[in-house]
């Protein structure tokens, strides 16, 4: 970690990007950049976790709290099918009013209506919330959700897997170990998993490397047990609008928080270098814009993410865009000098 922190801190911008791109080409040779046609669905905004950087959630008894019905969610999936999509990413708040049966019935009903769609659903903290309501272990919850038709557990809620950063901004969310434990359980069930990283909370570069180290260690563990582990890693800077984290830091030198384009690209590059056991790195166009994402394709990223169609969690705190068409993603990749390739949730080319 010392060497990585020194490289992160001291490398010249272009040297760092060039090293990362060389690593990317070693790991994913050729000129292809992948993308996914999918849809985000935020099925409930009721949540008891109260993360300081979140502008999306509402307390369960708040008049603006909502939970979508199976028909409302199914309509959204039908709209995705109409544009040739293959995956939904369904995440929401930690809603204490929804029993485990609500989730299993939802997933199995959606699976029967939309058999060709991959269902990457929830995040470790939601699994913990469901387990608490059901008085079961998180492994038991993941098992029954998989039996109902869930295909993957996205890695949302990792933020910074460094406890004194994490407990400062999300004290109820719990330790880094719990996020790692739930992801390990999901990987042992062969669910599709990804790793995320929200940065820019004022943490040190060393702490950012510590986050990457937790991810890399779990990946080593999965691979050593013959499992595929994380398919991919995506990082984005914390958004600072409309939330108590931004409010609490108002007046502070903004350059210390979040990330501008240069900081973001440096972080993307060091991620590619450090996570040498994770196959794919995504560029984050929703938070950084399509233009910076294009540069990210020459800084270690081999995937530009997905169409999303809607996004309500991160965007509530201020992102640039929440939807891009397939054509737009293809043109974005092409004009950056790469060949676009449509993929599925498991990164298989379509
Ligand atoms: S980020 Fe997720 S867990 Fe945290 S308050 Fe928002 S909805 Fe709840």
Tab-separated table of C-alpha atoms and ligand atoms in Angstrom:
chain	number	residue	atom	x	y	z
A	1	UNK	CA	0.000	0.000	0.000
A	2	UNK	CA	2.915	2.342	0.680
A	3	UNK	CA	4.177	2.015	-2.889
A	4	UNK	CA	0.690	2.522	-4.337
A	5	UNK	CA	0.121	5.614	-2.198
A	6	UNK	CA	3.458	7.036	-3.351
A	7	UNK	CA	2.595	6.370	-7.012
A	8	UNK	CA	-0.857	7.916	-6.501
A	9	UNK	CA	0.585	10.995	-4.798
A	10	UNK	CA	3.683	11.606	-6.879
A	11	UNK	CA	3.147	10.399	-10.439
A	12	UNK	CA	2.757	13.004	-13.130
A	13	UNK	CA	-0.780	13.022	-14.526
A	14	UNK	CA	0.055	11.636	-17.955
A	15	UNK	CA	2.488	9.078	-16.567
A	16	UNK	CA	-0.203	7.719	-14.253
A	17	UNK	CA	-2.798	7.577	-17.021
A	18	UNK	CA	-0.361	5.921	-19.408
A	19	UNK	CA	0.599	3.276	-16.827
A	20	UNK	CA	-3.071	2.541	-16.194
A	21	UNK	CA	-3.860	2.314	-19.896
A	22	UNK	CA	-0.961	-0.095	-20.417
A	23	UNK	CA	-2.378	-2.262	-17.613
A	24	UNK	CA	-5.837	-2.050	-19.167
A	25	UNK	CA	-4.469	-3.233	-22.512
A	26	UNK	CA	-2.640	-6.110	-20.802
A	27	UNK	CA	-5.825	-7.210	-19.077
A	28	UNK	CA	-8.304	-6.394	-21.859
A	29	UNK	CA	-6.339	-6.347	-25.112
A	30	UNK	CA	-7.701	-4.597	-28.159
A	31	UNK	CA	-9.628	-1.495	-28.925
A	32	UNK	CA	-13.052	-2.569	-27.698
A	33	UNK	CA	-14.984	-0.707	-25.018
A	34	UNK	CA	-18.105	-2.333	-23.623
A	35	UNK	CA	-21.440	-0.916	-22.494
A	36	UNK	CA	-24.672	-2.316	-21.079
A	37	UNK	CA	-28.263	-1.465	-21.973
A	38	UNK	CA	-30.016	-1.542	-18.638
A	39	UNK	CA	-32.358	0.372	-16.383
A	40	UNK	CA	-32.012	1.535	-12.799
A	41	UNK	CA	-35.107	1.113	-10.663
A	42	UNK	CA	-35.250	2.681	-7.223
A	43	UNK	CA	-38.150	0.702	-5.784
A	44	UNK	CA	-38.408	2.499	-2.437
A	45	UNK	CA	-36.967	5.662	-0.921
A	46	UNK	CA	-38.002	4.798	2.638
A	47	UNK	CA	-34.822	4.335	4.656
A	48	UNK	CA	-33.636	4.394	8.253
A	49	UNK	CA	-29.877	4.618	7.614
A	50	UNK	CA	-29.543	8.380	7.199
A	51	UNK	CA	-26.281	8.623	5.252
A	52	UNK	CA	-25.093	12.218	5.301
A	53	UNK	CA	-24.348	12.293	1.570
A	54	UNK	CA	-27.800	10.995	0.590
A	55	UNK	CA	-30.563	13.290	-0.656
A	56	UNK	CA	-32.711	10.437	-1.929
A	57	UNK	CA	-34.053	8.748	1.151
A	58	UNK	CA	-37.073	9.699	3.252
A	59	UNK	CA	-37.880	8.399	6.741
A	60	UNK	CA	-40.513	5.652	6.412
A	61	UNK	CA	-43.292	7.841	7.885
A	62	UNK	CA	-42.441	10.851	5.679
A	63	UNK	CA	-45.229	11.959	3.301
A	64	UNK	CA	-42.812	11.699	0.335
A	65	UNK	CA	-41.767	8.123	1.176
A	66	UNK	CA	-42.784	5.690	-1.570
A	67	UNK	CA	-42.632	2.013	-2.449
A	68	UNK	CA	-43.365	0.993	-6.024
A	69	UNK	CA	-45.804	-1.804	-6.806
A	70	UNK	CA	-44.903	-4.876	-8.810
A	71	UNK	CA	-46.897	-3.466	-11.749
A	72	UNK	CA	-45.073	-0.141	-11.629
A	73	UNK	CA	-41.718	-1.928	-11.607
A	74	UNK	CA	-42.823	-4.319	-14.349
A	75	UNK	CA	-43.846	-1.381	-16.566
A	76	UNK	CA	-40.355	0.028	-16.228
A	77	UNK	CA	-38.831	-3.310	-17.206
A	78	UNK	CA	-41.135	-3.511	-20.235
A	79	UNK	CA	-39.822	-0.110	-21.341
A	80	UNK	CA	-36.296	-1.484	-21.023
A	81	UNK	CA	-37.186	-4.537	-23.094
A	82	UNK	CA	-38.516	-2.253	-25.825
A	83	UNK	CA	-35.047	-0.733	-26.275
A	84	UNK	CA	-33.215	-4.071	-26.222
A	85	UNK	CA	-32.084	-3.956	-22.589
A	86	UNK	CA	-30.898	-7.011	-20.701
A	87	UNK	CA	-30.515	-6.030	-17.050
A	88	UNK	CA	-32.215	-4.093	-14.291
A	89	UNK	CA	-30.315	-2.688	-11.359
A	90	UNK	CA	-32.908	-2.372	-8.603
A	91	UNK	CA	-31.890	-0.654	-5.413
A	92	UNK	CA	-33.604	1.369	-2.743
A	93	UNK	CA	-33.569	2.391	0.868
A	94	UNK	CA	-33.504	0.147	3.915
A	95	UNK	CA	-37.254	-0.022	4.404
A	96	UNK	CA	-38.255	-1.601	7.741
A	97	UNK	CA	-41.862	-2.085	6.607
A	98	UNK	CA	-41.093	-4.614	3.865
A	99	UNK	CA	-40.859	-8.264	4.976
A	100	UNK	CA	-38.682	-10.822	3.216
A	101	UNK	CA	-41.755	-12.246	1.473
A	102	UNK	CA	-42.344	-8.879	-0.217
A	103	UNK	CA	-38.926	-9.174	-1.853
A	104	UNK	CA	-39.157	-12.848	-2.799
A	105	UNK	CA	-42.647	-12.444	-4.267
A	106	UNK	CA	-41.547	-9.333	-6.161
A	107	UNK	CA	-38.510	-11.012	-7.697
A	108	UNK	CA	-40.277	-14.237	-8.632
A	109	UNK	CA	-43.219	-12.361	-10.172
A	110	UNK	CA	-40.887	-10.098	-12.163
A	111	UNK	CA	-38.858	-13.117	-13.271
A	112	UNK	CA	-41.958	-14.821	-14.599
A	113	UNK	CA	-43.037	-11.677	-16.481
A	114	UNK	CA	-39.537	-10.853	-17.776
A	115	UNK	CA	-37.628	-14.145	-18.088
A	116	UNK	CA	-34.803	-12.764	-20.267
A	117	UNK	CA	-33.816	-9.921	-17.967
A	118	UNK	CA	-30.969	-10.177	-15.425
A	119	UNK	CA	-31.989	-9.003	-11.963
A	120	UNK	CA	-29.086	-7.362	-10.164
A	121	UNK	CA	-30.778	-6.169	-7.012
A	122	UNK	CA	-30.185	-4.473	-3.678
A	123	UNK	CA	-26.891	-3.839	-1.901
A	124	UNK	CA	-25.266	-5.250	1.234
A	125	UNK	CA	-26.974	-2.762	3.566
A	126	UNK	CA	-30.394	-3.608	2.099
A	127	UNK	CA	-29.649	-7.306	2.583
A	128	UNK	CA	-28.749	-6.558	6.190
A	129	UNK	CA	-31.994	-4.623	6.631
A	130	UNK	CA	-34.077	-7.451	5.128
A	131	UNK	CA	-32.271	-9.969	7.360
A	132	UNK	CA	-32.985	-7.901	10.446
A	133	UNK	CA	-36.718	-7.670	9.679
A	134	UNK	CA	-36.874	-11.409	8.862
A	135	UNK	CA	-34.696	-12.447	11.805
A	136	UNK	CA	-32.462	-14.420	9.443
A	137	UNK	CA	-28.803	-14.267	8.522
A	138	UNK	CA	-27.718	-12.307	5.467
A	139	UNK	CA	-26.562	-15.584	3.869
A	140	UNK	CA	-30.056	-17.041	4.349
A	141	UNK	CA	-31.641	-13.935	2.808
A	142	UNK	CA	-29.299	-14.036	-0.199
A	143	UNK	CA	-30.064	-17.718	-0.686
A	144	UNK	CA	-33.842	-17.248	-0.830
A	145	UNK	CA	-33.511	-14.161	-3.042
A	146	UNK	CA	-31.380	-16.165	-5.452
A	147	UNK	CA	-33.934	-18.987	-5.395
A	148	UNK	CA	-36.588	-16.376	-6.272
A	149	UNK	CA	-34.651	-15.320	-9.340
A	150	UNK	CA	-32.166	-12.646	-8.282
A	151	UNK	CA	-29.062	-12.935	-10.444
A	152	UNK	CA	-26.685	-10.441	-8.890
A	153	UNK	CA	-25.884	-8.243	-5.905
A	154	UNK	CA	-24.464	-4.874	-7.016
A	155	UNK	CA	-21.786	-3.453	-4.781
A	156	UNK	CA	-23.576	-0.272	-3.750
A	157	UNK	CA	-22.982	1.228	-0.334
A	158	UNK	CA	-19.260	0.516	-0.189
A	159	UNK	CA	-18.421	4.233	-0.253
A	160	UNK	CA	-15.087	4.124	1.614
A	161	UNK	CA	-14.227	0.792	3.219
A	162	UNK	CA	-12.236	2.604	5.888
A	163	UNK	CA	-14.104	2.636	9.148
A	164	UNK	CA	-13.244	6.056	10.499
A	165	UNK	CA	-14.300	7.671	7.187
A	166	UNK	CA	-17.333	5.444	6.847
A	167	UNK	CA	-18.551	5.862	10.404
A	168	UNK	CA	-18.234	9.627	10.100
A	169	UNK	CA	-20.537	9.941	7.081
A	170	UNK	CA	-22.774	6.862	7.562
A	171	UNK	CA	-22.625	5.947	11.256
A	172	UNK	CA	-25.649	3.627	11.110
A	173	UNK	CA	-24.433	1.799	8.033
A	174	UNK	CA	-21.921	-0.251	9.946
A	175	UNK	CA	-18.407	-1.400	9.438
A	176	UNK	CA	-16.447	-2.122	6.312
A	177	UNK	CA	-16.232	-5.738	7.426
A	178	UNK	CA	-19.991	-6.177	7.108
A	179	UNK	CA	-19.987	-4.939	3.493
A	180	UNK	CA	-17.140	-7.342	2.711
A	181	UNK	CA	-18.880	-10.223	4.533
A	182	UNK	CA	-22.150	-9.827	2.599
A	183	UNK	CA	-20.330	-9.556	-0.722
A	184	UNK	CA	-18.350	-12.702	0.132
A	185	UNK	CA	-21.618	-14.522	0.854
A	186	UNK	CA	-23.054	-13.351	-2.481
A	187	UNK	CA	-19.950	-14.478	-4.332
A	188	UNK	CA	-20.119	-17.904	-2.690
A	189	UNK	CA	-23.652	-18.188	-4.117
A	190	UNK	CA	-22.227	-17.267	-7.549
A	191	UNK	CA	-24.298	-14.102	-7.769
A	192	UNK	CA	-22.902	-11.463	-10.132
A	193	UNK	CA	-21.139	-8.874	-7.975
A	194	UNK	CA	-19.413	-5.569	-8.589
A	195	UNK	CA	-17.391	-3.244	-6.381
A	196	UNK	CA	-17.953	0.474	-5.955
A	197	UNK	CA	-16.179	3.389	-4.345
A	198	UNK	CA	-17.501	6.822	-3.483
A	199	UNK	CA	-14.589	9.086	-2.626
A	200	UNK	CA	-13.935	12.712	-1.860
A	201	UNK	CA	-15.060	12.827	1.783
A	202	UNK	CA	-11.823	14.536	2.754
A	203	UNK	CA	-10.035	11.190	3.178
A	204	UNK	CA	-6.313	10.798	2.537
A	205	UNK	CA	-4.837	9.144	-0.539
A	206	UNK	CA	-3.633	6.365	1.759
A	207	UNK	CA	-7.227	5.757	2.877
A	208	UNK	CA	-8.315	5.542	-0.754
A	209	UNK	CA	-5.681	2.870	-1.280
A	210	UNK	CA	-6.940	1.094	1.863
A	211	UNK	CA	-10.372	0.910	0.220
A	212	UNK	CA	-8.876	-0.598	-2.927
A	213	UNK	CA	-6.907	-3.022	-0.780
A	214	UNK	CA	-10.059	-4.378	0.894
A	215	UNK	CA	-11.576	-4.976	-2.535
A	216	UNK	CA	-8.428	-6.582	-3.901
A	217	UNK	CA	-8.070	-8.887	-0.892
A	218	UNK	CA	-11.635	-10.167	-1.217
A	219	UNK	CA	-11.044	-10.730	-4.920
A	220	UNK	CA	-7.881	-12.707	-4.173
A	221	UNK	CA	-9.846	-14.787	-1.702
A	222	UNK	CA	-12.634	-15.466	-4.216
A	223	UNK	CA	-10.215	-16.341	-7.004
A	224	UNK	CA	-8.195	-18.639	-4.726
A	225	UNK	CA	-11.410	-20.542	-3.984
A	226	UNK	CA	-12.159	-20.857	-7.703
A	227	UNK	CA	-14.874	-18.202	-7.740
A	228	UNK	CA	-15.049	-15.301	-10.193
A	229	UNK	CA	-15.563	-12.635	-7.518
A	230	UNK	CA	-16.194	-9.072	-8.654
A	231	UNK	CA	-16.765	-8.551	-12.350
A	232	UNK	CA	-15.893	-4.881	-12.197
A	233	UNK	CA	-15.084	-1.789	-10.198
A	234	UNK	CA	-16.531	1.697	-10.514
A	235	UNK	CA	-15.638	4.802	-8.521
A	236	UNK	CA	-17.268	8.207	-8.455
A	237	UNK	CA	-16.887	11.328	-6.334
A	238	UNK	CA	-19.369	12.145	-3.597
A	239	UNK	CA	-21.945	14.660	-4.788
A	240	UNK	CA	-22.317	17.676	-2.559
A	241	UNK	CA	-25.710	19.218	-3.363
A	242	UNK	CA	-28.843	18.946	-1.214
A	243	UNK	CA	-27.348	16.773	1.506
A	244	UNK	CA	-26.147	17.221	5.050
A	245	UNK	CA	-22.566	16.281	4.121
A	246	UNK	CA	-22.403	19.154	1.651
A	247	UNK	CA	-24.178	21.456	4.126
A	248	UNK	CA	-21.843	20.532	6.955
A	249	UNK	CA	-18.860	21.382	4.745
A	250	UNK	CA	-20.254	24.590	3.302
A	251	UNK	CA	-17.540	27.201	3.274
A	252	UNK	CA	-14.790	24.603	3.264
A	253	UNK	CA	-12.381	24.694	0.381
A	254	UNK	CA	-14.371	22.646	-2.127
A	255	UNK	CA	-11.219	21.339	-3.757
A	256	UNK	CA	-10.784	19.073	-0.702
A	257	UNK	CA	-14.150	17.391	-1.286
A	258	UNK	CA	-15.634	15.485	-4.153
A	259	UNK	CA	-13.330	15.411	-7.167
A	260	UNK	CA	-12.701	17.527	-10.229
A	261	UNK	CA	-11.815	15.931	-13.568
A	262	UNK	CA	-8.093	15.582	-12.852
A	263	UNK	CA	-8.621	14.031	-9.404
A	264	UNK	CA	-11.219	11.699	-10.826
A	265	UNK	CA	-8.984	10.528	-13.664
A	266	UNK	CA	-6.055	9.999	-11.308
A	267	UNK	CA	-8.281	7.898	-9.071
A	268	UNK	CA	-9.567	5.902	-12.026
A	269	UNK	CA	-5.992	5.244	-13.126
A	270	UNK	CA	-4.717	4.150	-9.712
A	271	UNK	CA	-7.749	1.871	-9.406
A	272	UNK	CA	-6.801	0.105	-12.649
A	273	UNK	CA	-3.243	-0.284	-11.445
A	274	UNK	CA	-4.053	-1.492	-7.930
A	275	UNK	CA	-6.978	-3.779	-8.756
A	276	UNK	CA	-4.944	-6.038	-10.992
A	277	UNK	CA	-7.239	-8.981	-10.211
A	278	UNK	CA	-10.545	-7.339	-11.196
A	279	UNK	CA	-11.264	-7.752	-14.895
A	280	UNK	CA	-13.129	-4.552	-15.725
A	281	UNK	CA	-13.031	-0.892	-14.713
A	282	UNK	CA	-15.954	1.379	-15.557
A	283	UNK	CA	-15.813	5.078	-16.314
A	284	UNK	CA	-18.575	7.001	-14.519
A	285	UNK	CA	-20.370	9.217	-17.021
A	286	UNK	CA	-23.366	10.097	-14.770
A	287	UNK	CA	-21.210	11.911	-12.224
A	288	UNK	CA	-18.379	13.160	-14.447
A	289	UNK	CA	-20.153	13.679	-17.783
A	290	UNK	CA	-19.663	11.860	-21.064
A	291	UNK	CA	-16.602	13.948	-21.985
A	292	UNK	CA	-14.585	13.003	-18.892
A	293	UNK	CA	-15.768	9.413	-19.255
A	294	UNK	CA	-14.275	9.475	-22.762
A	295	UNK	CA	-10.901	10.500	-21.332
A	296	UNK	CA	-11.331	7.750	-18.739
A	297	UNK	CA	-11.240	5.275	-21.611
A	298	UNK	CA	-7.593	6.260	-22.044
A	299	UNK	CA	-6.939	6.156	-18.285
A	300	UNK	CA	-7.604	2.485	-17.564
A	301	UNK	CA	-11.366	2.068	-18.077
A	302	UNK	CA	-12.510	-0.558	-20.581
A	303	UNK	CA	-16.254	-0.095	-20.004
A	304	UNK	CA	-18.444	3.003	-20.075
A	305	UNK	CA	-21.216	1.669	-17.844
A	306	UNK	CA	-24.830	1.582	-18.872
A	307	UNK	CA	-27.797	3.463	-20.253
A	308	UNK	CA	-29.510	3.548	-16.796
A	309	UNK	CA	-32.692	5.202	-18.156
A	310	UNK	CA	-33.270	6.694	-14.720
A	311	UNK	CA	-31.315	7.166	-11.518
A	312	UNK	CA	-32.697	8.740	-8.373
A	313	UNK	CA	-30.184	8.119	-5.581
A	314	UNK	CA	-26.889	9.740	-6.609
A	315	UNK	CA	-28.699	12.217	-8.865
A	316	UNK	CA	-30.651	13.617	-5.893
A	317	UNK	CA	-27.306	15.047	-4.746
A	318	UNK	CA	-26.418	16.479	-8.141
A	319	UNK	CA	-25.168	14.493	-11.123
A	320	UNK	CA	-24.885	15.714	-14.668
A	321	UNK	CA	-27.122	13.125	-16.365
A	322	UNK	CA	-29.232	10.117	-15.414
A	323	UNK	CA	-29.919	8.548	-18.787
A	324	UNK	CA	-28.101	7.925	-22.060
A	325	UNK	CA	-29.368	6.098	-25.117
A	326	UNK	CA	-27.511	3.128	-26.554
A	327	UNK	CA	-26.715	5.200	-29.646
A	328	UNK	CA	-25.285	7.957	-27.484
A	329	UNK	CA	-23.024	5.551	-25.596
A	330	UNK	CA	-21.848	3.995	-28.870
A	331	UNK	CA	-21.050	7.408	-30.378
A	332	UNK	CA	-19.300	8.455	-27.161
A	333	UNK	CA	-17.068	5.383	-27.330
A	334	UNK	CA	-16.425	5.754	-31.079
A	335	UNK	CA	-15.511	9.416	-30.910
A	336	UNK	CA	-12.996	8.590	-28.160
A	337	UNK	CA	-11.292	6.270	-30.655
A	338	UNK	CA	-12.631	2.900	-29.507
A	339	UNK	CA	-14.978	0.232	-30.851
A	340	UNK	CA	-18.247	-0.099	-28.925
A	341	UNK	CA	-19.401	-3.578	-27.930
A	342	UNK	CA	-22.710	-4.290	-26.234
A	343	UNK	CA	-22.402	-6.638	-23.261
A	344	UNK	CA	-24.598	-8.288	-20.667
A	345	UNK	CA	-24.441	-8.022	-16.889
A	346	UNK	CA	-21.671	-10.665	-16.774
A	347	UNK	CA	-19.595	-8.821	-19.383
A	348	UNK	CA	-20.327	-11.369	-22.089
A	349	UNK	CA	-20.410	-9.690	-25.493
A	350	UNK	CA	-23.833	-9.636	-27.187
B	1	LIG	S1	-27.465	5.974	0.622
B	1	LIG	FE1	-28.900	4.226	0.739
B	1	LIG	S2	-28.693	3.483	2.851
B	1	LIG	FE2	-27.866	5.577	2.827
B	1	LIG	S3	-29.617	6.909	3.402
B	1	LIG	FE3	-29.540	6.808	1.129
B	1	LIG	S4	-30.968	5.174	0.619
B	1	LIG	FE4	-30.460	4.919	2.796
